């Protein structure tokens, strides 16, 4: 009876919530402009606001002329003042949290999360689940056990500001009605070593009625493989009531084939787009691609055409100016004190009613050693099309240029860890190269002009990517290995793991 009541309450909540979202979906453009001016007005007396003459900003155009696009290095002097305990710097108060992330050029980054910003992180996750329940008309999973593969919830303090990984911070805000059903235990969640932690999670969950599992795809795969190794059963045999997988952080599609193999039979999948800087979007229809952009969650968005990104006079477009199926660098202004901040993600709109996006890559993760500027979306789509034609299961991959081969022309080298290789690897390679040429005209010109030879695939031993992540101290949590590079740093390591 209790479970029946719990499911029905969840269903009522979900349907009411989805009805309540119709207004923001229909009024996104207007709401975005009002939001920006409200953020500017609120922060007018801050150091950043005074430095950038916020009192003179009355429109989006004013904002763009007063506030230039910034990356972490640009905002770091302000953040350092906040870390020292100074107030009224980027936002009206000191942050409630710092989300600590690992940067490549800046070392650790400390992303502020204000008391106004934190509730939106939680609300977005809840909204994603409510949309799923309402569409499915089923909330059975709320009666089972749920696991969120995440970083340690242990937080340190910097001048009174709680600091840790975003997933660890969020763990402190899981609604009370979910706490009883949530795994793993706090003791296990506090384990820092990822492999040890996953081993303990496997022991804690293998006999439970798991109905919802959440995490980024590479670490879900690691968890599932360990479960299968210990129990000799596919995941849906082990967890027959598993209803929903929630994932984010990277594009799910390249992992789908491998995940389906481990699962044993289809399980509903919900993709999300969270980050330390904010929770931007989620899949509001689990049966269709595209993530609903959250335009009423304390974040004002701008979009720079990818081909102009980094140029001094690059256009900064708002929602009403974007075009479908074009790639844009994502720029954020948030109610946690980030101003015209370049997060490094690239998005592509596939709908304007409502606004839905795909995450198509990273501004710094591309391959352009020869001027081709190949992005993640192109390689992922090319690989997906090739796998559909020449069935294979891929654990992970990385693309790096080979500029100085020992013989012949330069080429793109794809390092692929196959779970199951295609029957004919040569045909697979040729088709993949053809698919890449269709998607990137510059790459096609380089092949046609005999500047590059067709791509080369180097197959890798099992766990090659895990070994690389371990060598960099980035195994587990929300750490992701770049799929594309302009150098051989990752490629040279993977070279030592040829199969």
Tab-separated table of N, CA and C in Angstrom, residues 288-402:
chain	number	residue	atom	x	y	z
A	288	UNK	N	13.162	10.691	-27.892
A	288	UNK	CA	13.669	11.506	-28.996
A	288	UNK	C	14.949	12.220	-28.590
A	289	UNK	N	15.811	12.480	-29.567
A	289	UNK	CA	17.044	13.185	-29.261
A	289	UNK	C	16.745	14.654	-28.989
A	290	UNK	N	17.679	15.314	-28.342
A	290	UNK	CA	17.533	16.731	-28.044
A	290	UNK	C	17.287	16.980	-26.574
A	291	UNK	N	17.938	18.007	-26.048
A	291	UNK	CA	17.832	18.371	-24.640
A	291	UNK	C	17.149	19.721	-24.520
A	292	UNK	N	16.155	19.795	-23.666
A	292	UNK	CA	15.409	21.031	-23.426
A	292	UNK	C	16.304	22.040	-22.716
A	293	UNK	N	16.523	23.206	-23.321
A	293	UNK	CA	17.357	24.242	-22.713
A	293	UNK	C	16.563	24.936	-21.616
A	294	UNK	N	17.142	24.994	-20.410
A	294	UNK	CA	16.450	25.574	-19.262
A	294	UNK	C	16.712	27.076	-19.231
A	295	UNK	N	15.772	27.820	-19.753
A	295	UNK	CA	15.943	29.269	-19.908
A	295	UNK	C	15.401	30.061	-18.729
A	296	UNK	N	14.884	29.361	-17.726
A	296	UNK	CA	14.323	30.054	-16.555
A	296	UNK	C	15.006	29.595	-15.267
A	297	UNK	N	16.261	29.201	-15.360
A	297	UNK	CA	16.968	28.650	-14.204
A	297	UNK	C	18.169	29.489	-13.811
A	298	UNK	N	18.006	30.804	-13.884
A	298	UNK	CA	19.046	31.694	-13.382
A	298	UNK	C	20.258	31.842	-14.278
A	299	UNK	N	20.151	31.416	-15.541
A	299	UNK	CA	21.277	31.491	-16.479
A	299	UNK	C	20.837	32.197	-17.754
A	300	UNK	N	21.591	33.242	-18.118
A	300	UNK	CA	21.384	33.915	-19.392
A	300	UNK	C	22.399	33.354	-20.383
A	301	UNK	N	21.899	32.955	-21.568
A	301	UNK	CA	22.745	32.293	-22.553
A	301	UNK	C	23.052	33.212	-23.736
A	302	UNK	N	24.302	33.123	-24.188
A	302	UNK	CA	24.688	33.705	-25.472
A	302	UNK	C	25.361	32.607	-26.286
A	303	UNK	N	25.388	32.820	-27.594
A	303	UNK	CA	25.892	31.788	-28.501
A	303	UNK	C	26.791	32.428	-29.554
A	304	UNK	N	28.032	31.958	-29.618
A	304	UNK	CA	28.989	32.476	-30.600
A	304	UNK	C	29.167	31.433	-31.697
A	305	UNK	N	28.915	31.791	-32.970
A	305	UNK	CA	29.140	30.827	-34.051
A	305	UNK	C	30.549	30.234	-33.940
A	306	UNK	N	30.635	28.925	-34.011
A	306	UNK	CA	31.908	28.257	-33.727
A	306	UNK	C	33.034	28.765	-34.630
A	307	UNK	N	32.705	29.065	-35.872
A	307	UNK	CA	33.750	29.519	-36.793
A	307	UNK	C	34.290	30.904	-36.422
A	308	UNK	N	33.552	31.636	-35.571
A	308	UNK	CA	34.000	32.971	-35.147
A	308	UNK	C	34.578	32.971	-33.734
A	309	UNK	N	34.430	31.855	-33.039
A	309	UNK	CA	34.832	31.816	-31.637
A	309	UNK	C	36.327	32.144	-31.485
A	310	UNK	N	36.622	33.033	-30.546
A	310	UNK	CA	38.005	33.436	-30.295
A	310	UNK	C	38.442	34.668	-31.049
A	311	UNK	N	37.630	35.087	-32.021
A	311	UNK	CA	37.965	36.293	-32.776
A	311	UNK	C	37.465	37.526	-32.017
A	312	UNK	N	38.200	38.642	-32.085
A	312	UNK	CA	37.828	39.841	-31.301
A	312	UNK	C	36.417	40.342	-31.576
A	313	UNK	N	35.978	40.280	-32.810
A	313	UNK	CA	34.658	40.823	-33.164
A	313	UNK	C	33.612	39.728	-33.369
A	314	UNK	N	33.780	38.622	-32.713
A	314	UNK	CA	32.837	37.516	-32.877
A	314	UNK	C	31.428	37.934	-32.465
A	315	UNK	N	30.438	37.500	-33.250
A	315	UNK	CA	29.041	37.796	-32.936
A	315	UNK	C	28.629	37.056	-31.667
A	316	UNK	N	27.833	37.729	-30.844
A	316	UNK	CA	27.253	37.115	-29.653
A	316	UNK	C	25.735	37.108	-29.840
A	317	UNK	N	25.203	35.955	-30.136
A	317	UNK	CA	23.788	35.842	-30.469
A	317	UNK	C	22.981	35.449	-29.239
A	318	UNK	N	21.726	35.870	-29.233
A	318	UNK	CA	20.794	35.453	-28.194
A	318	UNK	C	19.847	34.404	-28.777
A	319	UNK	N	18.944	33.893	-27.956
A	319	UNK	CA	18.047	32.837	-28.409
A	319	UNK	C	17.294	33.207	-29.684
A	320	UNK	N	16.820	34.452	-29.754
A	320	UNK	CA	15.987	34.807	-30.910
A	320	UNK	C	16.786	34.894	-32.212
A	321	UNK	N	18.135	34.880	-32.094
A	321	UNK	CA	18.973	35.035	-33.282
A	321	UNK	C	19.614	33.737	-33.765
A	322	UNK	N	19.485	32.682	-33.000
A	322	UNK	CA	20.191	31.442	-33.375
A	322	UNK	C	19.529	30.788	-34.585
A	323	UNK	N	20.297	29.967	-35.285
A	323	UNK	CA	19.802	29.169	-36.403
A	323	UNK	C	19.884	27.695	-36.026
A	324	UNK	N	19.009	26.917	-36.614
A	324	UNK	CA	19.039	25.482	-36.359
A	324	UNK	C	20.234	24.835	-37.056
A	325	UNK	N	20.738	23.773	-36.448
A	325	UNK	CA	21.764	22.905	-37.032
A	325	UNK	C	23.086	23.621	-37.308
A	326	UNK	N	23.379	24.648	-36.523
A	326	UNK	CA	24.682	25.300	-36.559
A	326	UNK	C	25.354	25.123	-35.202
A	327	UNK	N	26.683	25.122	-35.209
A	327	UNK	CA	27.420	24.921	-33.963
A	327	UNK	C	27.774	26.256	-33.321
A	328	UNK	N	27.501	26.356	-32.013
A	328	UNK	CA	27.744	27.584	-31.260
A	328	UNK	C	28.525	27.290	-29.986
A	329	UNK	N	29.510	28.137	-29.700
A	329	UNK	CA	30.149	28.107	-28.386
A	329	UNK	C	29.170	28.686	-27.373
A	330	UNK	N	29.035	28.012	-26.239
A	330	UNK	CA	28.054	28.388	-25.234
A	330	UNK	C	28.672	29.381	-24.241
A	331	UNK	N	28.002	30.528	-24.068
A	331	UNK	CA	28.462	31.594	-23.174
A	331	UNK	C	27.400	31.802	-22.095
A	332	UNK	N	27.829	31.897	-20.827
A	332	UNK	CA	26.886	31.942	-19.712
A	332	UNK	C	27.048	33.191	-18.866
A	333	UNK	N	25.921	33.705	-18.392
A	333	UNK	CA	25.897	34.678	-17.306
A	333	UNK	C	24.947	34.110	-16.265
A	334	UNK	N	25.428	33.955	-15.013
A	334	UNK	CA	24.654	33.181	-14.043
A	334	UNK	C	24.378	33.949	-12.757
A	335	UNK	N	23.412	33.445	-12.002
A	335	UNK	CA	23.096	34.031	-10.707
A	335	UNK	C	24.043	33.543	-9.610
A	336	UNK	N	25.206	33.052	-10.026
A	336	UNK	CA	26.292	32.755	-9.087
A	336	UNK	C	27.498	33.653	-9.339
A	337	UNK	N	27.361	34.599	-10.292
A	337	UNK	CA	28.424	35.570	-10.507
A	337	UNK	C	29.390	35.260	-11.626
A	338	UNK	N	28.991	34.433	-12.582
A	338	UNK	CA	29.784	34.251	-13.798
A	338	UNK	C	29.207	35.176	-14.856
A	339	UNK	N	30.071	35.954	-15.512
A	339	UNK	CA	29.616	36.985	-16.445
A	339	UNK	C	30.215	36.754	-17.822
A	340	UNK	N	29.316	36.493	-18.810
A	340	UNK	CA	29.744	36.220	-20.194
A	340	UNK	C	30.859	35.183	-20.196
A	341	UNK	N	30.627	34.101	-19.484
A	341	UNK	CA	31.650	33.088	-19.225
A	341	UNK	C	31.608	32.002	-20.293
A	342	UNK	N	32.732	31.747	-20.914
A	342	UNK	CA	32.825	30.682	-21.916
A	342	UNK	C	33.114	29.366	-21.221
A	343	UNK	N	32.135	28.504	-21.222
A	343	UNK	CA	32.265	27.237	-20.501
A	343	UNK	C	33.079	26.216	-21.278
A	344	UNK	N	33.214	26.434	-22.596
A	344	UNK	CA	34.002	25.521	-23.416
A	344	UNK	C	33.187	24.485	-24.156
A	345	UNK	N	31.852	24.468	-23.955
A	345	UNK	CA	31.007	23.510	-24.660
A	345	UNK	C	30.457	24.110	-25.954
A	346	UNK	N	30.228	23.235	-26.914
A	346	UNK	CA	29.642	23.621	-28.201
A	346	UNK	C	28.281	22.949	-28.315
A	347	UNK	N	27.263	23.726	-28.690
A	347	UNK	CA	25.913	23.180	-28.801
A	347	UNK	C	25.354	23.434	-30.188
A	348	UNK	N	24.354	22.664	-30.519
A	348	UNK	CA	23.679	22.769	-31.819
A	348	UNK	C	22.176	22.684	-31.561
A	349	UNK	N	21.410	23.658	-32.029
A	349	UNK	CA	19.960	23.655	-31.836
A	349	UNK	C	19.293	22.754	-32.876
A	350	UNK	N	18.349	21.940	-32.401
A	350	UNK	CA	17.577	21.114	-33.332
A	350	UNK	C	16.096	21.485	-33.287
A	351	UNK	N	15.728	22.419	-32.389
A	351	UNK	CA	14.333	22.854	-32.277
A	351	UNK	C	14.296	24.238	-31.641
A	352	UNK	N	13.301	25.036	-32.058
A	352	UNK	CA	13.082	26.348	-31.440
A	352	UNK	C	11.772	26.407	-30.657
A	353	UNK	N	10.966	25.369	-30.740
A	353	UNK	CA	9.660	25.402	-30.088
A	353	UNK	C	9.362	24.038	-29.462
A	354	UNK	N	9.866	23.783	-28.275
A	354	UNK	CA	10.731	24.657	-27.464
A	354	UNK	C	12.184	24.562	-27.924
A	355	UNK	N	13.057	25.309	-27.257
A	355	UNK	CA	14.470	25.306	-27.619
A	355	UNK	C	15.127	24.023	-27.113
A	356	UNK	N	15.563	23.201	-28.069
A	356	UNK	CA	16.261	21.963	-27.729
A	356	UNK	C	17.623	21.944	-28.410
A	357	UNK	N	18.595	21.378	-27.698
A	357	UNK	CA	19.971	21.377	-28.189
A	357	UNK	C	20.555	19.969	-28.174
A	358	UNK	N	21.646	19.833	-28.930
A	358	UNK	CA	22.568	18.710	-28.782
A	358	UNK	C	23.900	19.296	-28.350
A	359	UNK	N	24.636	18.575	-27.538
A	359	UNK	CA	25.995	19.002	-27.191
A	359	UNK	C	26.908	18.414	-28.255
A	360	UNK	N	27.496	19.289	-29.078
A	360	UNK	CA	28.215	18.811	-30.257
A	360	UNK	C	29.728	18.801	-30.104
A	361	UNK	N	30.257	19.263	-28.963
A	361	UNK	CA	31.707	19.192	-28.783
A	361	UNK	C	32.200	20.171	-27.740
A	362	UNK	N	33.506	20.393	-27.765
A	362	UNK	CA	34.178	21.329	-26.872
A	362	UNK	C	34.977	22.306	-27.721
A	363	UNK	N	35.024	23.560	-27.277
A	363	UNK	CA	35.764	24.563	-28.052
A	363	UNK	C	37.246	24.232	-28.130
A	364	UNK	N	37.767	23.536	-27.116
A	364	UNK	CA	39.195	23.214	-27.104
A	364	UNK	C	39.472	21.780	-27.535
A	365	UNK	N	38.436	20.989	-27.730
A	365	UNK	CA	38.620	19.604	-28.140
A	365	UNK	C	38.227	19.467	-29.602
A	366	UNK	N	39.177	19.613	-30.462
A	366	UNK	CA	38.963	19.431	-31.890
A	366	UNK	C	40.293	19.022	-32.497
A	367	UNK	N	40.228	18.548	-33.714
A	367	UNK	CA	41.453	18.203	-34.433
A	367	UNK	C	41.549	19.107	-35.645
A	368	UNK	N	42.590	19.915	-35.686
A	368	UNK	CA	42.754	20.850	-36.801
A	368	UNK	C	44.230	21.071	-37.099
A	369	UNK	N	44.997	19.998	-37.064
A	369	UNK	CA	46.429	20.105	-37.328
A	369	UNK	C	46.708	20.520	-38.765
A	370	UNK	N	45.702	20.337	-39.634
A	370	UNK	CA	45.878	20.660	-41.053
A	370	UNK	C	44.825	21.664	-41.534
A	371	UNK	N	44.164	22.342	-40.563
A	371	UNK	CA	43.162	23.347	-40.912
A	371	UNK	C	41.763	22.802	-41.099
A	372	UNK	N	41.524	21.535	-40.743
A	372	UNK	CA	40.239	20.892	-41.018
A	372	UNK	C	39.187	21.148	-39.950
A	373	UNK	N	39.585	21.453	-38.732
A	373	UNK	CA	38.698	21.738	-37.597
A	373	UNK	C	37.568	20.711	-37.484
A	374	UNK	N	37.966	19.489	-37.264
A	374	UNK	CA	37.018	18.397	-37.021
A	374	UNK	C	36.550	18.479	-35.571
A	375	UNK	N	35.229	18.416	-35.364
A	375	UNK	CA	34.672	18.520	-34.016
A	375	UNK	C	34.049	17.188	-33.587
A	376	UNK	N	33.743	17.098	-32.289
A	376	UNK	CA	33.267	15.844	-31.703
A	376	UNK	C	31.993	15.340	-32.372
A	377	UNK	N	31.071	16.242	-32.657
A	377	UNK	CA	29.795	15.815	-33.231
A	377	UNK	C	30.010	15.083	-34.553
A	378	UNK	N	30.960	15.579	-35.357
A	378	UNK	CA	31.229	14.957	-36.658
A	378	UNK	C	31.799	13.555	-36.498
A	379	UNK	N	32.758	13.398	-35.592
A	379	UNK	CA	33.361	12.070	-35.443
A	379	UNK	C	32.380	11.092	-34.800
A	380	UNK	N	31.572	11.571	-33.859
A	380	UNK	CA	30.617	10.684	-33.212
A	380	UNK	C	29.527	10.233	-34.180
A	381	UNK	N	29.061	11.158	-35.005
A	381	UNK	CA	28.040	10.802	-35.993
A	381	UNK	C	28.605	9.881	-37.069
A	382	UNK	N	29.839	10.126	-37.509
A	382	UNK	CA	30.481	9.273	-38.514
A	382	UNK	C	30.662	7.866	-37.964
A	383	UNK	N	31.081	7.777	-36.708
A	383	UNK	CA	31.295	6.474	-36.090
A	383	UNK	C	29.966	5.738	-35.903
A	384	UNK	N	28.949	6.480	-35.504
A	384	UNK	CA	27.625	5.867	-35.324
A	384	UNK	C	27.113	5.282	-36.646
A	385	UNK	N	27.249	6.048	-37.736
A	385	UNK	CA	26.787	5.581	-39.049
A	385	UNK	C	27.562	4.350	-39.500
A	386	UNK	N	28.847	4.325	-39.194
A	386	UNK	CA	29.684	3.195	-39.602
A	386	UNK	C	29.353	1.941	-38.808
A	387	UNK	N	29.127	2.091	-37.520
A	387	UNK	CA	28.780	0.940	-36.682
A	387	UNK	C	27.435	0.350	-37.097
A	388	UNK	N	26.523	1.209	-37.545
A	388	UNK	CA	25.226	0.713	-38.019
A	388	UNK	C	25.388	-0.156	-39.270
A	389	UNK	N	26.378	0.180	-40.097
A	389	UNK	CA	26.610	-0.554	-41.349
A	389	UNK	C	27.514	-1.764	-41.129
A	390	UNK	N	28.511	-1.600	-40.271
A	390	UNK	CA	29.465	-2.675	-39.968
A	390	UNK	C	29.466	-2.887	-38.445
A	391	UNK	N	28.565	-3.718	-37.940
A	391	UNK	CA	28.368	-3.841	-36.496
A	391	UNK	C	29.665	-4.068	-35.710
A	392	UNK	N	29.791	-3.317	-34.636
A	392	UNK	CA	30.934	-3.410	-33.735
A	392	UNK	C	30.506	-2.824	-32.405
A	393	UNK	N	31.253	-3.143	-31.364
A	393	UNK	CA	31.013	-2.541	-30.051
A	393	UNK	C	32.272	-1.808	-29.632
A	394	UNK	N	32.107	-0.515	-29.316
A	394	UNK	CA	33.247	0.342	-29.012
A	394	UNK	C	33.169	0.789	-27.558
A	395	UNK	N	34.257	0.573	-26.839
A	395	UNK	CA	34.320	1.018	-25.445
A	395	UNK	C	34.641	2.502	-25.373
A	396	UNK	N	35.652	2.927	-26.120
A	396	UNK	CA	36.067	4.337	-26.129
A	396	UNK	C	36.985	4.578	-27.310
A	397	UNK	N	37.168	5.855	-27.667
A	397	UNK	CA	38.069	6.172	-28.776
A	397	UNK	C	38.676	7.557	-28.591
A	398	UNK	N	39.737	7.790	-29.336
A	398	UNK	CA	40.428	9.084	-29.320
A	398	UNK	C	41.035	9.305	-30.697
A	399	UNK	N	40.915	10.543	-31.186
A	399	UNK	CA	41.450	10.895	-32.508
A	399	UNK	C	42.603	11.884	-32.326
A	400	UNK	N	43.744	11.565	-32.925
A	400	UNK	CA	44.906	12.455	-32.859
A	400	UNK	C	45.557	12.532	-34.238
A	401	UNK	N	46.143	13.669	-34.594
A	401	UNK	CA	46.807	13.772	-35.896
A	401	UNK	C	48.182	13.099	-35.862
A	402	UNK	N	48.533	12.459	-36.954
A	402	UNK	CA	49.909	11.974	-37.132
A	402	UNK	C	50.542	12.856	-38.208
